CSV table of C-alpha atoms and ligand atoms in Angstrom, one decimal:
chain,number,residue,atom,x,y,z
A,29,UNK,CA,6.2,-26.6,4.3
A,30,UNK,CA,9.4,-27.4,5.6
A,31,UNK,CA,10.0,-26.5,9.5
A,32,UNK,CA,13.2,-24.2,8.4
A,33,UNK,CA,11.4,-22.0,5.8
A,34,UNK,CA,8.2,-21.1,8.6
A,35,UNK,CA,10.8,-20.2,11.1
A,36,UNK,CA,12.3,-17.9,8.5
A,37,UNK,CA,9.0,-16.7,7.3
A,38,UNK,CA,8.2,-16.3,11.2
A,39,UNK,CA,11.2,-14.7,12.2
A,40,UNK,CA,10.8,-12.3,8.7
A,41,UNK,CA,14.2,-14.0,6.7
A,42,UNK,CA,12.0,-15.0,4.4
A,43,UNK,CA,9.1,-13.4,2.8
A,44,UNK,CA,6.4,-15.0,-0.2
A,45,UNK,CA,7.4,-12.4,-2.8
A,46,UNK,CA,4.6,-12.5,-5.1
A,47,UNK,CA,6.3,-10.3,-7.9
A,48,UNK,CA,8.9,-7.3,-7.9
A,49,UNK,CA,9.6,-4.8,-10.6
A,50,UNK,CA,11.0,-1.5,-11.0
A,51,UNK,CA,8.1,1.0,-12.7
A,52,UNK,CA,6.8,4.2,-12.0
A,53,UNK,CA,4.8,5.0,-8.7
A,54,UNK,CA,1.5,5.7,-10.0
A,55,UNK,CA,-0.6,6.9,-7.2
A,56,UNK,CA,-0.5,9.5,-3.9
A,57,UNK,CA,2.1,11.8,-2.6
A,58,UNK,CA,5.2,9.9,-4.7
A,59,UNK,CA,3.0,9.5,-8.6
A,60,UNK,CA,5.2,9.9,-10.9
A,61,UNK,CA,8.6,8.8,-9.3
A,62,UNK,CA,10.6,6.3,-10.5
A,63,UNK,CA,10.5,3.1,-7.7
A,64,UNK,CA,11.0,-0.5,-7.2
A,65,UNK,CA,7.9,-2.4,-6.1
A,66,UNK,CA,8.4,-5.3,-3.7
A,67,UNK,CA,4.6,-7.2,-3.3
A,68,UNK,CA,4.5,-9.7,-0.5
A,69,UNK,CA,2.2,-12.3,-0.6
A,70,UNK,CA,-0.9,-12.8,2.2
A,71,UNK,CA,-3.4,-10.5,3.0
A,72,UNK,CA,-7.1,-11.5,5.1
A,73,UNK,CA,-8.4,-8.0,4.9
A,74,UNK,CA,-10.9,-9.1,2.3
A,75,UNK,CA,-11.9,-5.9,0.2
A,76,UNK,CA,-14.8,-7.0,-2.7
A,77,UNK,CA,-13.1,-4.6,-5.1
A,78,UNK,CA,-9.3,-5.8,-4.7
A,79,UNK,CA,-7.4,-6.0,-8.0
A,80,UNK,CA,-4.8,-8.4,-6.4
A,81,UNK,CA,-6.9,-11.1,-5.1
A,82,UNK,CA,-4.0,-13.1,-6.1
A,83,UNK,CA,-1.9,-11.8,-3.6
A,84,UNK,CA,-4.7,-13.2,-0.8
A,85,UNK,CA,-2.7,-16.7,-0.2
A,86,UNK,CA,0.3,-15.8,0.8
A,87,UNK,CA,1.3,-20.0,0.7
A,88,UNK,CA,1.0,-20.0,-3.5
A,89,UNK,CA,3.9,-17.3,-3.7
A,90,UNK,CA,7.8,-18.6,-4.2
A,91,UNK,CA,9.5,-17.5,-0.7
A,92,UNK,CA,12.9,-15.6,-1.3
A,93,UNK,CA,15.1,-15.0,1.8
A,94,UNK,CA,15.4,-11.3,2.3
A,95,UNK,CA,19.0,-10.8,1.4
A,96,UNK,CA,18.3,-11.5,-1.8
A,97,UNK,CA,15.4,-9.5,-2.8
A,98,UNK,CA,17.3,-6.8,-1.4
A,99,UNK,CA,20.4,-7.1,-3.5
A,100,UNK,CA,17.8,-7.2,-6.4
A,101,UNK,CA,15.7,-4.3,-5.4
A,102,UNK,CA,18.4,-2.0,-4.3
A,103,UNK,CA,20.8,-2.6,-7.4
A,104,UNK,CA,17.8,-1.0,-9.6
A,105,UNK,CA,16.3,2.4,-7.3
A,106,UNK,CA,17.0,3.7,-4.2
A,107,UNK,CA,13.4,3.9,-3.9
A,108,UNK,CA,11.7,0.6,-3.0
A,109,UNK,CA,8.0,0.4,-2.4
A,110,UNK,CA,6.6,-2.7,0.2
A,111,UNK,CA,3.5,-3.4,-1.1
A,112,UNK,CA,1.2,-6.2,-1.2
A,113,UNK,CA,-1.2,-8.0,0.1
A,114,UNK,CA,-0.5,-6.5,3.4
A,115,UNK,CA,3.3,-6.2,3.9
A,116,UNK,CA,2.9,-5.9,7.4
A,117,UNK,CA,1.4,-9.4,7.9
A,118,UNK,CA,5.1,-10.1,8.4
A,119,UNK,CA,7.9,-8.9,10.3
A,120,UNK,CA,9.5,-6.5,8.1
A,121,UNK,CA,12.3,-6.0,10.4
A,122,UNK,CA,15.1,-8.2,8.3
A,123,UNK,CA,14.1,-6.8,4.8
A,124,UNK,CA,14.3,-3.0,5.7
A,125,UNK,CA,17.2,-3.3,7.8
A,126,UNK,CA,19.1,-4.5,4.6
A,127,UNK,CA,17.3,-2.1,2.3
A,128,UNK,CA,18.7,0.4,5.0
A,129,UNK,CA,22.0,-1.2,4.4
A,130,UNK,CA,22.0,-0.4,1.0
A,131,UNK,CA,20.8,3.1,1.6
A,132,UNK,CA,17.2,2.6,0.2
A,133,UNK,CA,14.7,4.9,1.0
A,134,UNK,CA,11.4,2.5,2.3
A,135,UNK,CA,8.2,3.8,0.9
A,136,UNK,CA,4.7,1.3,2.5
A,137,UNK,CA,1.4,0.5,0.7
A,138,UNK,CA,-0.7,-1.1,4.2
A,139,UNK,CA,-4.1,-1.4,5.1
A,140,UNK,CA,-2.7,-0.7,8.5
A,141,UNK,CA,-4.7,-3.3,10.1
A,142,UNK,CA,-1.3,-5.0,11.5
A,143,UNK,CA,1.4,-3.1,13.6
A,144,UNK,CA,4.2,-1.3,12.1
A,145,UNK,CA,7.7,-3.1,11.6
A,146,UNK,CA,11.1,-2.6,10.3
A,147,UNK,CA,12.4,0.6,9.2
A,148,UNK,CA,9.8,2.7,6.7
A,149,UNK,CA,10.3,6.2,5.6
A,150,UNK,CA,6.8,6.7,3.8
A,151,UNK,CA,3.9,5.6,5.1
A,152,UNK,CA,0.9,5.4,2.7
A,153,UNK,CA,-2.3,4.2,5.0
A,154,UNK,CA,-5.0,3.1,2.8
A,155,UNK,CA,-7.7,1.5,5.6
A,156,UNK,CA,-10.7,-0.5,4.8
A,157,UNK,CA,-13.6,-0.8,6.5
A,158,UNK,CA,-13.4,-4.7,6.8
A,159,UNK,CA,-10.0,-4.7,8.8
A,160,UNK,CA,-9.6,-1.1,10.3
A,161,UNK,CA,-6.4,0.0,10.9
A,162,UNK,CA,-4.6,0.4,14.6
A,163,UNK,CA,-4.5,4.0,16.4
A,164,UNK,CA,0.0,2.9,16.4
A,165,UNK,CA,-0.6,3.4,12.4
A,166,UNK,CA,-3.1,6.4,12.1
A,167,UNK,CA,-0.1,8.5,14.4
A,168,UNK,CA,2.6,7.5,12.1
A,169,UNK,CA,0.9,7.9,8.2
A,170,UNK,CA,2.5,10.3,6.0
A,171,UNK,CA,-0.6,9.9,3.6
A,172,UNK,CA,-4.4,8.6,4.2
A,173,UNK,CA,-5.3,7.3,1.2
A,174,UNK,CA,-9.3,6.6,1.2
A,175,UNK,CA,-10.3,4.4,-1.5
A,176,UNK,CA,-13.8,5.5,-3.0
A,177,UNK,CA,-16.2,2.8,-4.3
A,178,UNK,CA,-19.8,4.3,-3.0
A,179,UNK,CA,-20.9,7.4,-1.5
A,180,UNK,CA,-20.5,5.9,1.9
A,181,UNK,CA,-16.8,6.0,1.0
A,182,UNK,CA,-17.1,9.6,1.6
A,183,UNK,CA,-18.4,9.2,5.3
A,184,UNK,CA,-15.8,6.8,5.8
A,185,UNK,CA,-12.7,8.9,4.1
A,186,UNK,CA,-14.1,11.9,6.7
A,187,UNK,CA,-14.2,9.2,9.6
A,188,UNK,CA,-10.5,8.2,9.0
A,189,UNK,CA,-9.4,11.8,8.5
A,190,UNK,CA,-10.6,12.5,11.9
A,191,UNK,CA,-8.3,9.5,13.2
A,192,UNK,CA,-5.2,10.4,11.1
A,193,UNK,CA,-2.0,12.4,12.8
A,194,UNK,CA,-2.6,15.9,11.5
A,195,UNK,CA,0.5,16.1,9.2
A,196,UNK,CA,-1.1,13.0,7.1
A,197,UNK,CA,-1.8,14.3,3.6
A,198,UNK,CA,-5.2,13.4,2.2
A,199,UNK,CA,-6.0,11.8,-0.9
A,200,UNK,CA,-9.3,10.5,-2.1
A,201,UNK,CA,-8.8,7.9,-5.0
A,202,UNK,CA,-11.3,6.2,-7.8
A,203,UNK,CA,-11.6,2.5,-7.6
A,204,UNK,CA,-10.9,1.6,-11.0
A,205,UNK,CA,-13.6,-0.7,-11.8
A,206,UNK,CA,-16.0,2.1,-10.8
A,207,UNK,CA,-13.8,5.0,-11.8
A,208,UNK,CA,-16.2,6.5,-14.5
A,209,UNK,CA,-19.2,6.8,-12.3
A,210,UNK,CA,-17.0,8.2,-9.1
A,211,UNK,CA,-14.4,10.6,-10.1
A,212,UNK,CA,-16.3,13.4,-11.0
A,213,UNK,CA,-18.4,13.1,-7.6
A,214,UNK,CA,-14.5,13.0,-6.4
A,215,UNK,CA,-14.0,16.1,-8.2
A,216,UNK,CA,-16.9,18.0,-6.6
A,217,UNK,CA,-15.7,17.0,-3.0
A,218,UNK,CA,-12.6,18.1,-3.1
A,219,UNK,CA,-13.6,21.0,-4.7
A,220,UNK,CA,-15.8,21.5,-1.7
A,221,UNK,CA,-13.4,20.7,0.7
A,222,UNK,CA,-9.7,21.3,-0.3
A,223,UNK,CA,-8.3,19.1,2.6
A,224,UNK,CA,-8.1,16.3,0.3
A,225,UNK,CA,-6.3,15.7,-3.1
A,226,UNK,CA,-7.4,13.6,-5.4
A,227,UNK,CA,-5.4,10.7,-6.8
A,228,UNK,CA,-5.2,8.7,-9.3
A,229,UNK,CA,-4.3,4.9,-10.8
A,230,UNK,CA,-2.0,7.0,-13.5
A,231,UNK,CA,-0.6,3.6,-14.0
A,232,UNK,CA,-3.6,2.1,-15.0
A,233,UNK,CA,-3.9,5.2,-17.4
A,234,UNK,CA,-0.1,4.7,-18.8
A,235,UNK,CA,-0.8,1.2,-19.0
A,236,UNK,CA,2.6,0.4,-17.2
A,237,UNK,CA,2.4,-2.0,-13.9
B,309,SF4,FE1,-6.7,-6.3,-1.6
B,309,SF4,FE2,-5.3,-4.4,-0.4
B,309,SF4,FE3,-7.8,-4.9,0.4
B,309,SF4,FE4,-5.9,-6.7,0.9
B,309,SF4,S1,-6.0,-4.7,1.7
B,309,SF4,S2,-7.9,-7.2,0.0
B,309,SF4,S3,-4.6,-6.5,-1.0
B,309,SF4,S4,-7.1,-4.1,-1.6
């Protein structure tokens, strides 16, 4: 790679932009709302059940300077959603500061495993157990989003809830590839304890990205 496009990546005026599009948010506190998707490439946080594995090397993505997939983003919704991957790998600092520009709201899908940057508005924190995220994150989430897999995922979700600011809606949400066997045991939990909410890939369900 060229020296000038790693300082840009390194300096966040350029990100891998593995795909953008402008859909419907299909999970958490925003399902349902009409928003534009930006997923950056790169992620090492290595979940078994990730339906973006593509997304993993960041170096097999087309990198776009971040004035341009601004312009894009913003002249569709005022709503734009960093996803990825994990967006905060990189400095996000250029890319928001333009969405800002533009007078985009900034919506964040992270693992939280990496420190905050940039300008975000909605936090979504969805940790793992292989990369957990940093205490800086768990104060600032506007949602925990606790994947469940197994029953251990349970533990885990109550573990992170005890970690999260208190403000931090919860939301316990079916992996899909095991969704038949675990949303009714999410059913029954929340039922049992009305902290959390469930959520849903209604994407998935729409069959829209
Ligand atoms: Fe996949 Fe997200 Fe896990 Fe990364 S953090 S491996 S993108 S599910």
């Amino acid at each position: 790679m060229e020296d000038s496009i790693t300082m840009d990546l390194e300096s966040g005026l350029s990100l891998p932009i593995m795909e953008h599009f402008y859909t419907i948010q299909g999970e958490g506190r925003y399902t349902g709302t009409a928003a534009y998707f930006i997923r950056i490439g790169g992620c090492d946080v290595g979940c078994h059940w990730c339906d973006v594995k593509e997304s993993w090397n960041p170096s097999i993505h087309p990198v776009s300077s971040v004035d341009k997939i601004a312009e894009t983003a913003a002249s569709q919704s005022k709503t734009i959603i960093l996803t990825g991957g994990e967006p905060l790998m990189w400095n996000l600092e250029p890319l928001t500061s333009r969405l800002k520009n533009l007078g985009c709201r900034i919506h964040i899908e992270t693992s939280g495993a990496y420190p905050l940057s940039g300008h975000i508005d909605w936090i979504c924190l969805s940790p793992k157990k292989t990369a957990l995220p940093l205490e800086s994150v768990y104060a600032k989430a506007n949602e925990l989003k606790v994947i469940v897999y197994n029953n251990h995922d349970f533990i885990f979700a109550e573990e992170q809830a005890s970690k999260v600011n208190d403000n931090a809606i919860l939301y316990l949400q079916p992996e899909w590839s095991n969704r038949n066997k675990v949303t009714p045991k999410i059913i029954d939990y929340v039922m049992k304890n009305p902290k959390w909410h469930v959520s849903l890939q209604t994407h998935k369900y729409l069959n829209i990205p």
